[in-house]
Amino acid sequence: MSGFITGLTRGGAAWTPEFVTAVDAHTCIGCGRCYKVCSRDVFNLVDRADVLDDDLDDEEDDAMMVMTVANADDCIGCGACSRVCPKNCHSHAAMPA
């Protein structure tokens, strides 16, 4: 038996859920697809300047928004967020039992 939380699929195969750990703000485009597909309110849209300390060459009037993990404890490990992300911004990890 593995040292991770495991479940069973409908067909009886073992399945190890991988829970979201982070969203890469450098690659996130703030499209909101992960926010829309998540039924557990794990994500939150925030201003990119609040997450990153880098200076952008964009005009100050344009506020770029990115996703962050707001409620990681509510993640059920379904992986829907990473499947809909066009930029592969999400990091996932299995949780020890």
GROMACS .gro file of N, CA and C in nm:
model
  291
    1MET      N    1   0.084  -0.118   0.000
    1MET     CA    2   0.000   0.000   0.000
    1MET      C    3   0.089   0.124   0.000
    2SER      N    4   0.051   0.222  -0.077
    2SER     CA    5   0.131   0.344  -0.085
    2SER      C    6   0.110   0.431   0.039
    3GLY      N    7   0.199   0.526   0.059
    3GLY     CA    8   0.189   0.616   0.173
    3GLY      C    9   0.104   0.737   0.145
    4PHE      N   10   0.025   0.734   0.037
    4PHE     CA   11  -0.058   0.847  -0.002
    4PHE      C   12  -0.206   0.812   0.011
    5ILE      N   13  -0.288   0.914   0.019
    5ILE     CA   14  -0.433   0.895   0.018
    5ILE      C   15  -0.470   0.834  -0.116
    6THR      N   16  -0.544   0.725  -0.115
    6THR     CA   17  -0.587   0.662  -0.240
    6THR      C   18  -0.736   0.636  -0.234
    7GLY      N   19  -0.794   0.625  -0.349
    7GLY     CA   20  -0.935   0.593  -0.362
    7GLY      C   21  -0.952   0.490  -0.472
    8LEU      N   22  -1.076   0.461  -0.504
    8LEU     CA   23  -1.105   0.366  -0.611
    8LEU      C   24  -1.190   0.434  -0.717
    9THR      N   25  -1.163   0.402  -0.842
    9THR     CA   26  -1.247   0.449  -0.950
    9THR      C   27  -1.372   0.363  -0.955
   10ARG      N   28  -1.465   0.400  -1.039
   10ARG     CA   29  -1.588   0.322  -1.052
   10ARG      C   30  -1.557   0.179  -1.095
   11GLY      N   31  -1.453   0.164  -1.175
   11GLY     CA   32  -1.414   0.032  -1.223
   11GLY      C   33  -1.333  -0.049  -1.122
   12GLY      N   34  -1.300   0.012  -1.008
   12GLY     CA   35  -1.227  -0.059  -0.905
   12GLY      C   36  -1.077  -0.038  -0.906
   13ALA      N   37  -1.027   0.042  -1.000
   13ALA     CA   38  -0.883   0.068  -1.005
   13ALA      C   39  -0.844   0.169  -0.897
   14ALA      N   40  -0.723   0.153  -0.844
   14ALA     CA   41  -0.674   0.246  -0.743
   14ALA      C   42  -0.645   0.382  -0.808
   15TRP      N   43  -0.676   0.489  -0.736
   15TRP     CA   44  -0.655   0.625  -0.785
   15TRP      C   45  -0.599   0.709  -0.672
   16THR      N   46  -0.489   0.780  -0.699
   16THR     CA   47  -0.428   0.869  -0.601
   16THR      C   48  -0.455   1.013  -0.644
   17PRO      N   49  -0.538   1.087  -0.571
   17PRO     CA   50  -0.566   1.226  -0.608
   17PRO      C   51  -0.444   1.314  -0.584
   18GLU      N   52  -0.424   1.410  -0.673
   18GLU     CA   53  -0.318   1.508  -0.657
   18GLU      C   54  -0.384   1.643  -0.637
   19PHE      N   55  -0.355   1.706  -0.525
   19PHE     CA   56  -0.418   1.830  -0.485
   19PHE      C   57  -0.338   1.950  -0.534
   20VAL      N   58  -0.407   2.058  -0.569
   20VAL     CA   59  -0.340   2.178  -0.618
   20VAL      C   60  -0.257   2.239  -0.506
   21THR      N   61  -0.134   2.275  -0.539
   21THR     CA   62  -0.044   2.336  -0.440
   21THR      C   63  -0.012   2.481  -0.473
   22ALA      N   64  -0.012   2.516  -0.603
   22ALA     CA   65   0.023   2.652  -0.642
   22ALA      C   66  -0.021   2.681  -0.785
   23VAL      N   67  -0.031   2.811  -0.815
   23VAL     CA   68  -0.054   2.859  -0.950
   23VAL      C   69   0.063   2.951  -0.984
   24ASP      N   70   0.129   2.925  -1.097
   24ASP     CA   71   0.244   3.006  -1.138
   24ASP      C   72   0.195   3.140  -1.193
   25ALA      N   73   0.215   3.246  -1.117
   25ALA     CA   74   0.168   3.380  -1.156
   25ALA      C   75   0.245   3.436  -1.275
   26HIS      N   76   0.364   3.382  -1.301
   26HIS     CA   77   0.442   3.429  -1.416
   26HIS      C   78   0.381   3.384  -1.548
   27THR      N   79   0.317   3.267  -1.550
   27THR     CA   80   0.260   3.217  -1.674
   27THR      C   81   0.108   3.232  -1.681
   28CYS      N   82   0.043   3.256  -1.568
   28CYS     CA   83  -0.104   3.269  -1.565
   28CYS      C   84  -0.147   3.392  -1.644
   29ILE      N   85  -0.251   3.376  -1.727
   29ILE     CA   86  -0.303   3.487  -1.805
   29ILE      C   87  -0.434   3.540  -1.748
   30GLY      N   88  -0.478   3.483  -1.638
   30GLY     CA   89  -0.599   3.531  -1.571
   30GLY      C   90  -0.727   3.505  -1.647
   31CYS      N   91  -0.732   3.396  -1.723
   31CYS     CA   92  -0.849   3.367  -1.805
   31CYS      C   93  -0.970   3.324  -1.722
   32GLY      N   94  -0.946   3.268  -1.603
   32GLY     CA   95  -1.053   3.229  -1.514
   32GLY      C   96  -1.112   3.091  -1.541
   33ARG      N   97  -1.054   3.015  -1.630
   33ARG     CA   98  -1.108   2.882  -1.659
   33ARG      C   99  -1.103   2.791  -1.537
   34CYS      N  100  -0.992   2.795  -1.463
   34CYS     CA  101  -0.980   2.710  -1.344
   34CYS      C  102  -1.081   2.753  -1.238
   35TYR      N  103  -1.103   2.881  -1.226
   35TYR     CA  104  -1.200   2.933  -1.130
   35TYR      C  105  -1.341   2.885  -1.164
   36LYS      N  106  -1.373   2.888  -1.292
   36LYS     CA  107  -1.506   2.847  -1.336
   36LYS      C  108  -1.530   2.697  -1.321
   37VAL      N  109  -1.428   2.616  -1.343
   37VAL     CA  110  -1.447   2.470  -1.338
   37VAL      C  111  -1.441   2.416  -1.196
   38CYS      N  112  -1.382   2.491  -1.104
   38CYS     CA  113  -1.368   2.443  -0.966
   38CYS      C  114  -1.497   2.465  -0.889
   39SER      N  115  -1.552   2.356  -0.839
   39SER     CA  116  -1.678   2.365  -0.765
   39SER      C  117  -1.655   2.389  -0.616
   40ARG      N  118  -1.530   2.400  -0.574
   40ARG     CA  119  -1.497   2.409  -0.432
   40ARG      C  120  -1.443   2.546  -0.390
   41ASP      N  121  -1.443   2.645  -0.476
   41ASP     CA  122  -1.393   2.781  -0.447
   41ASP      C  123  -1.249   2.778  -0.397
   42VAL      N  124  -1.164   2.705  -0.465
   42VAL     CA  125  -1.023   2.696  -0.427
   42VAL      C  126  -0.945   2.818  -0.475
   43PHE      N  127  -0.985   2.878  -0.587
   43PHE     CA  128  -0.908   2.986  -0.649
   43PHE      C  129  -0.969   3.123  -0.624
   44ASN      N  130  -0.882   3.225  -0.640
   44ASN     CA  131  -0.924   3.362  -0.627
   44ASN      C  132  -0.846   3.446  -0.728
   45LEU      N  133  -0.912   3.539  -0.792
   45LEU     CA  134  -0.848   3.628  -0.889
   45LEU      C  135  -0.795   3.751  -0.817
   46VAL      N  136  -0.666   3.779  -0.832
   46VAL     CA  137  -0.603   3.892  -0.765
   46VAL      C  138  -0.520   3.972  -0.866
   47ASP      N  139  -0.485   4.092  -0.826
   47ASP     CA  140  -0.400   4.177  -0.910
   47ASP      C  141  -0.259   4.118  -0.915
   48ARG      N  142  -0.202   4.111  -1.034
   48ARG     CA  143  -0.069   4.050  -1.051
   48ARG      C  144   0.037   4.123  -0.970
   49ALA      N  145   0.025   4.254  -0.956
   49ALA     CA  146   0.122   4.332  -0.879
   49ALA      C  147   0.123   4.292  -0.732
   50ASP      N  148   0.011   4.241  -0.680
   50ASP     CA  149   0.004   4.198  -0.541
   50ASP      C  150   0.078   4.066  -0.519
   51VAL      N  151   0.093   3.986  -0.624
   51VAL     CA  152   0.156   3.855  -0.613
   51VAL      C  153   0.304   3.861  -0.649
   52LEU      N  154   0.336   3.938  -0.753
   52LEU     CA  155   0.474   3.945  -0.802
   52LEU      C  156   0.534   4.081  -0.770
   53ASP      N  157   0.663   4.083  -0.747
   53ASP     CA  158   0.732   4.208  -0.719
   53ASP      C  159   0.802   4.266  -0.841
   54ASP      N  160   0.786   4.203  -0.957
   54ASP     CA  161   0.855   4.253  -1.076
   54ASP      C  162   0.785   4.375  -1.134
   55ASP      N  163   0.860   4.458  -1.202
   55ASP     CA  164   0.805   4.576  -1.267
   55ASP      C  165   0.765   4.540  -1.409
   56LEU      N  166   0.643   4.570  -1.443
   56LEU     CA  167   0.595   4.544  -1.578
   56LEU      C  168   0.610   4.669  -1.662
   57ASP      N  169   0.636   4.651  -1.791
   57ASP     CA  170   0.650   4.764  -1.881
   57ASP      C  171   0.516   4.815  -1.930
   58ASP      N  172   0.408   4.750  -1.888
   58ASP     CA  173   0.274   4.792  -1.930
   58ASP      C  174   0.236   4.923  -1.864
   59GLU      N  175   0.137   4.987  -1.920
   59GLU     CA  176   0.088   5.110  -1.861
   59GLU      C  177   0.029   5.084  -1.725
   60GLU      N  178   0.035   5.181  -1.636
   60GLU     CA  179  -0.016   5.163  -1.500
   60GLU      C  180  -0.167   5.152  -1.497
   61ASP      N  181  -0.235   5.200  -1.602
   61ASP     CA  182  -0.380   5.193  -1.606
   61ASP      C  183  -0.431   5.050  -1.626
   62ASP      N  184  -0.350   4.966  -1.689
   62ASP     CA  185  -0.391   4.829  -1.715
   62ASP      C  186  -0.355   4.740  -1.597
   63ALA      N  187  -0.455   4.689  -1.532
   63ALA     CA  188  -0.432   4.599  -1.419
   63ALA      C  189  -0.445   4.456  -1.468
   64MET      N  190  -0.338   4.380  -1.459
   64MET     CA  191  -0.341   4.240  -1.500
   64MET      C  192  -0.377   4.155  -1.380
   65MET      N  193  -0.473   4.068  -1.398
   65MET     CA  194  -0.520   3.980  -1.290
   65MET      C  195  -0.468   3.839  -1.314
   66VAL      N  196  -0.438   3.769  -1.206
   66VAL     CA  197  -0.393   3.630  -1.212
   66VAL      C  198  -0.464   3.551  -1.103
   67MET      N  199  -0.464   3.419  -1.117
   67MET     CA  200  -0.526   3.332  -1.018
   67MET      C  201  -0.425   3.298  -0.908
   68THR      N  202  -0.479   3.280  -0.789
   68THR     CA  203  -0.400   3.230  -0.676
   68THR      C  204  -0.481   3.120  -0.607
   69VAL      N  205  -0.413   3.039  -0.529
   69VAL     CA  206  -0.481   2.937  -0.451
   69VAL      C  207  -0.524   3.003  -0.321
   70ALA      N  208  -0.654   3.021  -0.305
   70ALA     CA  209  -0.708   3.090  -0.187
   70ALA      C  210  -0.746   2.991  -0.077
   71ASN      N  211  -0.802   2.877  -0.113
   71ASN     CA  212  -0.850   2.779  -0.016
   71ASN      C  213  -0.799   2.640  -0.053
   72ALA      N  214  -0.671   2.617  -0.036
   72ALA     CA  215  -0.611   2.489  -0.075
   72ALA      C  216  -0.672   2.371   0.001
   73ASP      N  217  -0.718   2.395   0.123
   73ASP     CA  218  -0.776   2.286   0.202
   73ASP      C  219  -0.910   2.237   0.146
   74ASP      N  220  -0.972   2.313   0.057
   74ASP     CA  221  -1.099   2.273  -0.003
   74ASP      C  222  -1.081   2.191  -0.131
   75CYS      N  223  -0.958   2.178  -0.180
   75CYS     CA  224  -0.931   2.102  -0.303
   75CYS      C  225  -0.961   1.955  -0.280
   76ILE      N  226  -1.032   1.892  -0.376
   76ILE     CA  227  -1.064   1.750  -0.367
   76ILE      C  228  -0.975   1.664  -0.457
   77GLY      N  229  -0.883   1.725  -0.530
   77GLY     CA  230  -0.788   1.651  -0.611
   77GLY      C  231  -0.841   1.598  -0.742
   78CYS      N  232  -0.944   1.661  -0.797
   78CYS     CA  233  -1.002   1.611  -0.921
   78CYS      C  234  -0.916   1.643  -1.043
   79GLY      N  235  -0.836   1.750  -1.038
   79GLY     CA  236  -0.748   1.787  -1.148
   79GLY      C  237  -0.814   1.862  -1.261
   80ALA      N  238  -0.940   1.901  -1.245
   80ALA     CA  239  -1.010   1.972  -1.352
   80ALA      C  240  -0.942   2.105  -1.385
   81CYS      N  241  -0.887   2.171  -1.285
   81CYS     CA  242  -0.822   2.301  -1.307
   81CYS      C  243  -0.704   2.289  -1.403
   82SER      N  244  -0.624   2.187  -1.386
   82SER     CA  245  -0.507   2.172  -1.473
   82SER      C  246  -0.547   2.126  -1.614
   83ARG      N  247  -0.658   2.055  -1.626
   83ARG     CA  248  -0.702   2.011  -1.758
   83ARG      C  249  -0.755   2.126  -1.843
   84VAL      N  250  -0.811   2.229  -1.781
   84VAL     CA  251  -0.867   2.340  -1.859
   84VAL      C  252  -0.769   2.455  -1.875
   85CYS      N  253  -0.656   2.453  -1.806
   85CYS     CA  254  -0.560   2.564  -1.811
   85CYS      C  255  -0.482   2.561  -1.942
   86PRO      N  256  -0.490   2.669  -2.022
   86PRO     CA  257  -0.419   2.671  -2.150
   86PRO      C  258  -0.269   2.693  -2.134
   87LYS      N  259  -0.222   2.734  -2.017
   87LYS     CA  260  -0.081   2.764  -1.995
   87LYS      C  261  -0.011   2.669  -1.898
   88ASN      N  262  -0.081   2.565  -1.850
   88ASN     CA  263  -0.024   2.468  -1.755
   88ASN      C  264   0.037   2.537  -1.633
   89CYS      N  265  -0.040   2.621  -1.568
   89CYS     CA  266   0.008   2.701  -1.454
   89CYS      C  267   0.000   2.630  -1.320
   90HIS      N  268  -0.074   2.522  -1.311
   90HIS     CA  269  -0.102   2.461  -1.181
   90HIS      C  270   0.001   2.355  -1.143
   91SER      N  271   0.036   2.355  -1.015
   91SER     CA  272   0.122   2.250  -0.959
   91SER      C  273   0.036   2.166  -0.866
   92HIS      N  274   0.056   2.035  -0.873
   92HIS     CA  275  -0.021   1.941  -0.791
   92HIS      C  276   0.074   1.846  -0.720
   93ALA      N  277   0.029   1.794  -0.607
   93ALA     CA  278   0.105   1.693  -0.534
   93ALA      C  279   0.010   1.602  -0.460
   94ALA      N  280   0.047   1.476  -0.451
   94ALA     CA  281  -0.029   1.381  -0.372
   94ALA      C  282  -0.006   1.410  -0.225
   95MET      N  283  -0.105   1.380  -0.143
   95MET     CA  284  -0.096   1.408  -0.001
   95MET      C  285  -0.070   1.279   0.076
   96PRO      N  286   0.028   1.281   0.166
   96PRO     CA  287   0.054   1.160   0.245
   96PRO      C  288  -0.067   1.123   0.331
   97ALA      N  289  -0.084   0.995   0.351
   97ALA     CA  290  -0.196   0.947   0.433
   97ALA      C  291  -0.175   0.977   0.579
   0.00000   0.00000   0.00000
